[in-house]
Structure formats: structure tokens, C-alpha cells
mmCIF file of C-alpha atoms and ligand atoms in Angstrom:
data_model
loop_
_atom_site.group_PDB
_atom_site.id
_atom_site.type_symbol
_atom_site.label_atom_id
_atom_site.label_comp_id
_atom_site.label_asym_id
_atom_site.label_seq_id
_atom_site.Cartn_x
_atom_site.Cartn_y
_atom_site.Cartn_z
ATOM 1 C CA MET A 1 -69.862 21.024 -26.616
ATOM 2 C CA LYS A 2 -68.512 24.392 -27.482
ATOM 3 C CA ASN A 3 -65.055 26.015 -27.779
ATOM 4 C CA VAL A 4 -64.034 29.426 -26.445
ATOM 5 C CA PHE A 5 -60.497 30.653 -27.320
ATOM 6 C CA ILE A 6 -59.130 33.462 -24.197
ATOM 7 C CA THR A 7 -56.251 35.941 -24.458
ATOM 8 C CA GLY A 8 -54.615 36.718 -20.908
ATOM 9 C CA ALA A 9 -55.566 33.724 -19.688
ATOM 10 C CA SER A 10 -52.800 33.425 -17.162
ATOM 11 C CA SER A 11 -54.010 36.126 -14.424
ATOM 12 C CA GLY A 12 -57.111 37.868 -13.227
ATOM 13 C CA ILE A 13 -60.325 38.332 -15.523
ATOM 14 C CA GLY A 14 -59.167 35.736 -18.459
ATOM 15 C CA LYS A 15 -58.228 33.043 -15.963
ATOM 16 C CA ALA A 16 -61.785 33.464 -14.024
ATOM 17 C CA LEU A 17 -63.414 33.545 -17.581
ATOM 18 C CA ALA A 18 -61.542 30.110 -18.339
ATOM 19 C CA LEU A 19 -62.521 28.875 -15.196
ATOM 20 C CA ALA A 20 -66.388 29.571 -15.485
ATOM 21 C CA TYR A 21 -66.392 28.212 -18.940
ATOM 22 C CA ALA A 22 -64.891 25.046 -17.421
ATOM 23 C CA LYS A 23 -67.623 24.361 -15.339
ATOM 24 C CA GLN A 24 -70.065 24.582 -18.515
ATOM 25 C CA GLY A 25 -67.918 22.103 -19.955
ATOM 26 C CA PHE A 26 -65.941 24.320 -22.949
ATOM 27 C CA THR A 27 -63.170 23.105 -24.847
ATOM 28 C CA ILE A 28 -60.573 26.420 -24.040
ATOM 29 C CA GLY A 29 -57.725 27.598 -25.664
ATOM 30 C CA LEU A 30 -55.583 29.013 -22.914
ATOM 31 C CA THR A 31 -53.195 31.773 -23.964
ATOM 32 C CA ALA A 32 -50.250 34.337 -22.509
ATOM 33 C CA ARG A 33 -46.893 34.701 -22.843
ATOM 34 C CA ARG A 34 -46.110 33.137 -19.139
ATOM 35 C CA GLU A 35 -46.752 29.449 -20.379
ATOM 36 C CA GLU A 36 -45.802 27.758 -17.003
ATOM 37 C CA ILE A 37 -48.919 29.530 -15.199
ATOM 38 C CA LEU A 38 -51.163 28.477 -18.196
ATOM 39 C CA HIS A 39 -50.616 24.812 -17.336
ATOM 40 C CA GLU A 40 -51.569 25.621 -13.804
ATOM 41 C CA VAL A 41 -54.589 27.260 -15.065
ATOM 42 C CA ALA A 42 -54.838 24.181 -17.418
ATOM 43 C CA LEU A 43 -54.930 21.955 -14.462
ATOM 44 C CA ALA A 44 -57.868 23.896 -12.664
ATOM 45 C CA VAL A 45 -60.024 23.648 -15.877
ATOM 46 C CA LYS A 46 -59.584 20.085 -16.060
ATOM 47 C CA GLU A 47 -60.510 19.842 -12.566
ATOM 48 C CA LEU A 48 -63.820 21.643 -13.112
ATOM 49 C CA GLY A 49 -64.785 19.678 -16.089
ATOM 50 C CA GLY A 50 -63.381 21.726 -18.890
ATOM 51 C CA THR A 51 -61.218 20.647 -21.575
ATOM 52 C CA PRO A 52 -57.789 23.061 -21.773
ATOM 53 C CA LEU A 53 -55.484 23.201 -24.743
ATOM 54 C CA VAL A 54 -52.457 25.785 -23.767
ATOM 55 C CA TYR A 55 -50.552 27.937 -26.319
ATOM 56 C CA GLN A 56 -47.694 30.502 -25.124
ATOM 57 C CA LEU A 57 -48.627 34.023 -27.381
ATOM 58 C CA ASP A 58 -47.637 37.417 -27.168
ATOM 59 C CA VAL A 59 -50.522 39.334 -28.646
ATOM 60 C CA GLN A 60 -48.389 42.206 -30.209
ATOM 61 C CA ASP A 61 -46.977 39.271 -32.496
ATOM 62 C CA ALA A 62 -49.719 39.200 -35.495
ATOM 63 C CA GLN A 63 -48.181 36.228 -37.573
ATOM 64 C CA LYS A 64 -48.238 34.019 -34.005
ATOM 65 C CA CYS A 65 -51.720 35.073 -33.205
ATOM 66 C CA LYS A 66 -52.863 33.931 -36.803
ATOM 67 C CA SER A 67 -50.937 30.588 -36.488
ATOM 68 C CA VAL A 68 -51.906 30.142 -32.574
ATOM 69 C CA ALA A 69 -55.649 30.615 -33.961
ATOM 70 C CA GLU A 70 -55.278 28.110 -36.761
ATOM 71 C CA GLN A 71 -53.827 25.702 -34.429
ATOM 72 C CA PHE A 72 -56.654 26.140 -31.815
ATOM 73 C CA MET A 73 -59.263 25.705 -34.787
ATOM 74 C CA GLU A 74 -57.883 22.438 -35.685
ATOM 75 C CA ASP A 75 -57.499 20.979 -32.432
ATOM 76 C CA ALA A 76 -60.359 22.256 -30.850
ATOM 77 C CA GLY A 77 -62.538 21.421 -34.108
ATOM 78 C CA GLY A 78 -63.741 24.800 -34.652
ATOM 79 C CA ILE A 79 -64.375 28.406 -32.669
ATOM 80 C CA ASP A 80 -67.632 30.017 -31.044
ATOM 81 C CA ILE A 81 -66.299 32.416 -29.041
ATOM 82 C CA ALA A 82 -62.906 34.333 -29.449
ATOM 83 C CA ILE A 83 -62.405 36.768 -26.306
ATOM 84 C CA ALA A 84 -59.440 39.262 -26.727
ATOM 85 C CA ASN A 85 -58.965 39.876 -23.047
ATOM 86 C CA ALA A 86 -55.035 40.114 -22.855
ATOM 87 C CA GLY A 87 -54.458 43.817 -21.895
ATOM 88 C CA ILE A 88 -51.850 46.040 -19.889
ATOM 89 C CA GLY A 89 -52.311 48.942 -18.002
ATOM 90 C CA GLY A 90 -49.483 51.516 -16.967
ATOM 91 C CA ASP A 91 -49.045 55.219 -17.591
ATOM 92 C CA ASP A 92 -48.046 57.035 -20.472
ATOM 93 C CA GLY A 93 -44.417 58.191 -19.656
ATOM 94 C CA LEU A 94 -45.738 61.446 -20.675
ATOM 95 C CA PHE A 95 -42.462 63.115 -19.533
ATOM 96 C CA SER A 96 -39.897 60.511 -20.433
ATOM 97 C CA GLY A 97 -38.825 61.674 -23.956
ATOM 98 C CA ASP A 98 -39.697 58.837 -26.089
ATOM 99 C CA SER A 99 -42.798 56.628 -26.979
ATOM 100 C CA ASN A 100 -42.026 53.228 -25.559
ATOM 101 C CA GLN A 101 -44.422 53.304 -22.827
ATOM 102 C CA ILE A 102 -47.401 54.471 -24.488
ATOM 103 C CA ASN A 103 -46.823 52.681 -27.713
ATOM 104 C CA THR A 104 -46.347 49.389 -25.846
ATOM 105 C CA ILE A 105 -49.793 49.886 -24.034
ATOM 106 C CA LEU A 106 -51.359 51.181 -27.830
ATOM 107 C CA ASN A 107 -49.668 47.641 -29.383
ATOM 108 C CA THR A 108 -50.987 45.549 -26.930
ATOM 109 C CA ASN A 109 -54.470 46.806 -25.802
ATOM 110 C CA ILE A 110 -55.559 47.677 -29.760
ATOM 111 C CA LEU A 111 -53.450 45.701 -32.250
ATOM 112 C CA GLY A 112 -53.431 42.700 -29.945
ATOM 113 C CA VAL A 113 -57.180 42.602 -29.915
ATOM 114 C CA THR A 114 -57.086 43.081 -33.691
ATOM 115 C CA ASN A 115 -54.154 40.082 -33.843
ATOM 116 C CA THR A 116 -55.943 38.051 -31.915
ATOM 117 C CA LEU A 117 -59.794 38.253 -33.804
ATOM 118 C CA MET A 118 -59.298 38.602 -37.276
ATOM 119 C CA PRO A 119 -57.858 35.294 -37.940
ATOM 120 C CA PHE A 120 -61.285 33.772 -36.236
ATOM 121 C CA ILE A 121 -63.509 36.104 -38.357
ATOM 122 C CA PRO A 122 -63.593 33.956 -41.760
ATOM 123 C CA MET A 123 -64.675 30.849 -40.091
ATOM 124 C CA LEU A 124 -67.281 32.391 -37.804
ATOM 125 C CA LYS A 125 -68.543 33.874 -41.058
ATOM 126 C CA ALA A 126 -68.841 30.556 -42.953
ATOM 127 C CA GLN A 127 -70.724 28.771 -39.735
ATOM 128 C CA LYS A 128 -72.856 31.848 -39.433
ATOM 129 C CA SER A 129 -72.219 31.792 -35.465
ATOM 130 C CA GLY A 130 -70.381 32.592 -32.558
ATOM 131 C CA ALA A 131 -69.126 35.636 -31.067
ATOM 132 C CA VAL A 132 -66.270 38.289 -30.896
ATOM 133 C CA VAL A 133 -65.480 39.955 -27.407
ATOM 134 C CA CYS A 134 -63.072 42.377 -26.207
ATOM 135 C CA ILE A 135 -62.518 43.779 -22.869
ATOM 136 C CA SER A 136 -62.698 47.688 -23.205
ATOM 137 C CA SER A 137 -62.910 49.605 -19.756
ATOM 138 C CA VAL A 138 -64.795 52.159 -17.909
ATOM 139 C CA ALA A 139 -61.628 54.302 -18.717
ATOM 140 C CA SER A 140 -63.267 54.537 -22.298
ATOM 141 C CA PHE A 141 -65.487 56.983 -21.130
ATOM 142 C CA MET A 142 -63.467 59.515 -19.478
ATOM 143 C CA PRO A 143 -60.004 61.202 -19.670
ATOM 144 C CA VAL A 144 -58.088 59.583 -17.294
ATOM 145 C CA PRO A 145 -55.009 61.986 -16.299
ATOM 146 C CA PHE A 146 -51.822 60.550 -17.424
ATOM 147 C CA HIS A 147 -53.190 57.441 -18.661
ATOM 148 C CA GLY A 148 -54.096 58.730 -22.193
ATOM 149 C CA GLY A 149 -52.743 55.523 -23.959
ATOM 150 C CA TYR A 150 -54.756 53.076 -21.447
ATOM 151 C CA ALA A 151 -58.596 54.994 -22.088
ATOM 152 C CA GLY A 152 -57.663 55.680 -25.640
ATOM 153 C CA SER A 153 -56.877 52.190 -26.459
ATOM 154 C CA LYS A 154 -60.117 51.029 -24.881
ATOM 155 C CA ILE A 155 -61.984 53.613 -26.888
ATOM 156 C CA ALA A 156 -60.585 52.437 -29.952
ATOM 157 C CA ILE A 157 -61.662 48.698 -29.566
ATOM 158 C CA ARG A 158 -64.888 49.644 -28.709
ATOM 159 C CA MET A 159 -65.242 51.824 -31.510
ATOM 160 C CA ILE A 160 -63.843 48.899 -33.967
ATOM 161 C CA PHE A 161 -66.463 46.647 -32.179
ATOM 162 C CA ASP A 162 -69.111 49.189 -32.919
ATOM 163 C CA SER A 163 -68.247 49.447 -36.632
ATOM 164 C CA TRP A 164 -68.047 45.960 -36.916
ATOM 165 C CA ARG A 165 -71.256 45.404 -35.532
ATOM 166 C CA SER A 166 -73.695 45.858 -38.157
ATOM 167 C CA THR A 167 -71.577 43.838 -40.761
ATOM 168 C CA LEU A 168 -70.763 40.784 -38.426
ATOM 169 C CA GLU A 169 -74.654 40.676 -37.159
ATOM 170 C CA LYS A 170 -75.596 40.019 -40.860
ATOM 171 C CA TYR A 171 -73.532 36.671 -40.309
ATOM 172 C CA ASN A 172 -75.167 36.174 -36.855
ATOM 173 C CA ILE A 173 -71.717 36.794 -35.285
ATOM 174 C CA LYS A 174 -72.224 38.744 -31.783
ATOM 175 C CA THR A 175 -69.663 41.424 -31.023
ATOM 176 C CA VAL A 176 -69.763 42.231 -27.448
ATOM 177 C CA SER A 177 -67.447 45.123 -25.684
ATOM 178 C CA ILE A 178 -67.613 44.740 -22.092
ATOM 179 C CA CYS A 179 -66.221 47.621 -19.951
ATOM 180 C CA PRO A 180 -65.458 47.168 -16.571
ATOM 181 C CA GLY A 181 -64.706 49.408 -13.803
ATOM 182 C CA PHE A 182 -62.074 48.140 -11.279
ATOM 183 C CA ILE A 183 -61.826 44.553 -10.860
ATOM 184 C CA ASP A 184 -59.611 43.031 -8.217
ATOM 185 C CA THR A 185 -56.660 41.703 -10.188
ATOM 186 C CA PRO A 186 -52.955 42.317 -10.436
ATOM 187 C CA LEU A 187 -53.538 45.167 -13.135
ATOM 188 C CA VAL A 188 -54.534 46.994 -10.419
ATOM 189 C CA THR A 189 -51.868 48.761 -8.395
ATOM 190 C CA GLY A 190 -51.378 51.761 -6.196
ATOM 191 C CA ALA A 191 -54.089 54.305 -5.202
ATOM 192 C CA ALA A 192 -56.263 52.373 -7.641
ATOM 193 C CA ARG A 193 -56.868 49.670 -4.996
ATOM 194 C CA ARG A 194 -58.504 52.054 -2.431
ATOM 195 C CA PHE A 195 -61.486 51.909 -5.128
ATOM 196 C CA PRO A 196 -64.234 49.132 -4.289
ATOM 197 C CA MET A 197 -63.349 46.258 -6.551
ATOM 198 C CA LYS A 198 -65.623 43.590 -7.714
ATOM 199 C CA SER A 199 -64.004 40.031 -7.707
ATOM 200 C CA ALA A 200 -62.695 38.639 -11.030
ATOM 201 C CA ASN A 201 -64.968 35.315 -10.570
ATOM 202 C CA ASP A 202 -67.989 37.575 -9.944
ATOM 203 C CA ALA A 203 -67.187 39.635 -13.239
ATOM 204 C CA ALA A 204 -66.624 36.586 -15.165
ATOM 205 C CA ASP A 205 -69.824 34.347 -14.413
ATOM 206 C CA ARG A 206 -71.829 37.871 -14.980
ATOM 207 C CA PHE A 207 -69.817 38.017 -18.406
ATOM 208 C CA LEU A 208 -70.673 34.683 -19.339
ATOM 209 C CA GLU A 209 -74.179 35.581 -19.239
ATOM 210 C CA VAL A 210 -73.604 38.963 -21.119
ATOM 211 C CA ILE A 211 -71.662 36.971 -23.690
ATOM 212 C CA ASP A 212 -74.612 34.439 -24.186
ATOM 213 C CA ALA A 213 -77.159 37.223 -24.435
ATOM 214 C CA GLY A 214 -75.300 38.980 -27.063
ATOM 215 C CA TYR A 215 -75.390 42.343 -25.278
ATOM 216 C CA THR A 216 -73.464 44.852 -27.274
ATOM 217 C CA THR A 217 -71.445 47.366 -25.075
ATOM 218 C CA TYR A 218 -71.819 46.027 -21.133
ATOM 219 C CA ILE A 219 -70.893 48.710 -18.041
ATOM 220 C CA TYR A 220 -69.994 46.551 -15.237
ATOM 221 C CA PRO A 221 -70.529 46.851 -12.303
ATOM 222 C CA TRP A 222 -73.902 48.704 -12.760
ATOM 223 C CA PRO A 223 -73.149 52.114 -10.593
ATOM 224 C CA TYR A 224 -70.657 52.954 -13.040
ATOM 225 C CA ARG A 225 -73.052 53.683 -15.669
ATOM 226 C CA ILE A 226 -74.296 56.382 -13.455
ATOM 227 C CA PHE A 227 -70.951 57.717 -13.105
ATOM 228 C CA ILE A 228 -70.342 57.827 -16.788
ATOM 229 C CA TRP A 229 -73.639 59.661 -17.136
ATOM 230 C CA PHE A 230 -72.369 61.904 -14.336
ATOM 231 C CA VAL A 231 -69.427 62.410 -15.528
ATOM 232 C CA ARG A 232 -70.714 63.391 -19.361
ATOM 233 C CA ILE A 233 -72.687 66.010 -18.049
ATOM 234 C CA THR A 234 -70.369 67.260 -15.295
ATOM 235 C CA PRO A 235 -68.725 70.588 -16.399
ATOM 236 C CA GLY A 236 -65.068 70.299 -17.135
ATOM 237 C CA LYS A 237 -63.687 72.267 -14.300
ATOM 238 C CA PHE A 238 -65.464 69.982 -12.182
ATOM 239 C CA TYR A 239 -64.120 67.121 -13.239
ATOM 240 C CA LYS A 240 -60.511 67.789 -12.980
ATOM 241 C CA TRP A 241 -61.599 68.780 -9.062
ATOM 242 C CA MET A 242 -62.884 65.490 -8.768
ATOM 243 C CA ILE A 243 -59.873 63.756 -10.165
ATOM 244 C CA LYS A 244 -57.546 65.625 -8.337
ATOM 245 C CA LYS A 245 -59.522 64.541 -5.114
ATOM 246 C CA MET A 246 -59.840 61.014 -6.084
HETATM 247 N N1 NAP B 301 -58.956 44.753 -13.682
HETATM 248 C C1 NAP B 301 -59.344 45.736 -13.850
HETATM 249 O O1 NAP B 301 -59.798 46.909 -12.763
HETATM 250 C C2 NAP B 301 -59.890 46.335 -15.136
HETATM 251 C C3 NAP B 301 -60.969 47.440 -15.615
HETATM 252 C C4 NAP B 301 -61.235 47.520 -17.036
HETATM 253 C C5 NAP B 301 -60.591 46.749 -17.951
HETATM 254 N N2 NAP B 301 -59.811 45.556 -17.525
HETATM 255 C C6 NAP B 301 -59.075 44.802 -18.489
HETATM 256 O O2 NAP B 301 -59.407 43.347 -18.393
HETATM 257 C C7 NAP B 301 -58.344 42.773 -19.254
HETATM 258 C C8 NAP B 301 -57.683 41.983 -18.419
HETATM 259 O O3 NAP B 301 -56.884 42.553 -16.952
HETATM 260 P P1 NAP B 301 -56.664 42.061 -15.609
HETATM 261 O O4 NAP B 301 -57.254 42.971 -14.811
HETATM 262 O O5 NAP B 301 -57.223 40.698 -15.733
HETATM 263 O O6 NAP B 301 -55.029 42.000 -15.798
HETATM 264 P P2 NAP B 301 -53.971 40.977 -15.419
HETATM 265 O O7 NAP B 301 -54.689 40.395 -13.814
HETATM 266 O O8 NAP B 301 -52.956 41.586 -15.268
HETATM 267 O O9 NAP B 301 -54.037 40.182 -16.523
HETATM 268 C C9 NAP B 301 -53.657 40.254 -17.778
HETATM 269 C C10 NAP B 301 -53.389 39.209 -18.712
HETATM 270 O O10 NAP B 301 -52.682 39.847 -19.942
HETATM 271 C C11 NAP B 301 -51.928 38.902 -20.400
HETATM 272 N N3 NAP B 301 -51.198 39.769 -21.401
HETATM 273 C C12 NAP B 301 -50.423 41.190 -20.863
HETATM 274 N N4 NAP B 301 -49.620 41.321 -22.157
HETATM 275 C C13 NAP B 301 -49.824 40.522 -22.826
HETATM 276 C C14 NAP B 301 -49.231 39.957 -24.171
HETATM 277 N N5 NAP B 301 -48.397 41.210 -24.715
HETATM 278 N N6 NAP B 301 -49.596 39.132 -24.961
HETATM 279 C C15 NAP B 301 -50.207 38.008 -24.526
HETATM 280 N N7 NAP B 301 -50.686 38.183 -23.137
HETATM 281 C C16 NAP B 301 -50.395 39.483 -22.191
HETATM 282 C C17 NAP B 301 -51.070 38.688 -19.133
HETATM 283 O O11 NAP B 301 -50.554 37.051 -19.086
HETATM 284 P P3 NAP B 301 -48.961 37.355 -19.492
HETATM 285 O O12 NAP B 301 -48.199 38.027 -18.556
HETATM 286 O O13 NAP B 301 -48.752 35.741 -18.994
HETATM 287 O O14 NAP B 301 -48.739 37.252 -20.817
HETATM 288 C C18 NAP B 301 -52.418 38.591 -17.992
HETATM 289 O O15 NAP B 301 -53.085 36.990 -18.602
HETATM 290 C C19 NAP B 301 -57.183 43.916 -19.843
HETATM 291 O O16 NAP B 301 -57.707 44.503 -21.298
HETATM 292 C C20 NAP B 301 -57.418 45.056 -18.878
HETATM 293 O O17 NAP B 301 -57.260 46.161 -19.448
HETATM 294 C C21 NAP B 301 -59.378 45.161 -16.444
#
């Protein structure tokens, strides 16, 4: 029996990860702000053979993250995998005249990740095993117009993980940054829904394998690896033209 803690488990990728771990018999910490939806996910987890533990949590609240993490480790009897999945999209509000919009994205997507994971690291270190996981994005590899906060937040967490890796691997702790392209979840809205999307369930099944195998940075699905390479070698003018067309 293993224990996994997942933020943003009420929807999309987080919910799909919870259901995939349920099939493997895990005890699963389900967290998000919408508690009533978490209870629905908990029922599905139970039906699939997992043991759900539900905690209402806003990842922007560092104190609450710490107390919920401690409660989960007590209730579940430990931690094996902590997944900082909760995140929001949205544009920067570049012409709004204030920083509210972009700061909410930065707070949720960067501090939400550190708030989630830091409380688990002492136990993972002591037991010399386990994994911390963040859900970054393909957007962390390219400047997406109007979404500087989102892309910047996803680079930040990838870089934090790159930095932690050399230290945490000494304690046999895996640091896995997952960088998805478009996945069919409520986060993808408007024109972005025109792009080909993978289902959250297919993505989650693959992410479980990737976490288990201890990948470092994983871009999904694979054609995005070519796209990222193409963007890197493309002159700035052409990239601008391409983004405009898209
Ligand atoms: N879908 C994609 O194409 C895609 C691509 C690349 C990366 N990602 C990343 O994947 C992660 C999951 O996104 P998704 O696509 O599954 O989106 P989603 O369906 O909108 O799910 C987002 C989850 O995060 C939770 N959440 C948001 N703000 C929160 C907060 N302050 N505190 C606690 N929980 C919060 C939401 O739950 P509540 O509202 O109930 O709190 C929800 O469960 C995000 O980090 C996203 O950036 C997604």
C-alpha cells in the first residue's frame, strides 16, 4: 500500500491522477478548494479500489498547506508521492492597471507548489525514498503572448525542481517535472480548444509510469518535444508570425 498526496484533485489532470492511483490501490490525499466535488471524486476512488482522504485546501495558504500535509501523513501513515498539480491559467491583465490578475497566477502556480511540497520533504528525507512532482507546462519553453505570468510560473517551478534535484537525489527522492501540452480539461478555454488535445485519463496513465520510473523533466505528448526544439531554433520574427497565425 502506498500514499500519494494530490493538489487540484477536484478536476482535470489532478482528478485523473487520483483515479489512476486508485486502480493501483493507493491511499490518496485529495485536495482542492471545492470540497463537495472532492467527495464525489472520493466515491469514484473508492469504487476503483483506492482509499481516499479528503482535505479542503487553498494552496495559496502556506499555513493550511503545512497543517493539511501533517494531517495527511498522520492519517495515511506516511507519504510516498507528493504531487503539486493545482494551478490556474489566464492572461496577465496587462492593461488592467494593477497586478491582481498576474499575481494570483504567480501565487497559485509558484508559491502554491512550494507551499504544497516543502512540508513533505523532511519525512521523505528521513525515510530516504519517495517523489515530489510538479505539473509545469510546454508553455515554460516559449513566450506565450498575454500569458507571461503563466509561462513564467511554469519556468519557475521547473527551475526550482532542477535546482532541488541534485540535493534530493542523495536521499533517494525523485524530482519529476511534468510538462504537458494541451490536455482536455476545463483549464483550456477559448481559441486554445482548437488545438489537438490528449485526454486527462490518457495523460494521467502515462504520468504514473513517468513518476514511477523517476523521469526528471517529461514533455507530453512527444510531438511537443519537436515543437519546442523548432521554436528554439526559429528566428524571433518567424516565431512572432507563427503565434499570430495560431
Ligand atoms: N490542461 C492543460 O492543457 C495543461 C497543460 C499544461 C499544464 N497544465 C497544468 O496542469 C495542472 C492541472 O490543470 P488542469 O488542466 O487539470 O486544470 P483544471 O481542470 O482547471 O484543474 C485545476 C485544479 O486546480 C485546483 N486549484 C486551482 N486553484 C487552486 C487553489 N488556489 N488552491 C487549491 N486548488 C486549486 C482546482 O480545484 P478547485 O477550483 O476546486 O480549488 C482544480 O482541481 C495545472 O497546474 C495546469 O497549469 C495543464
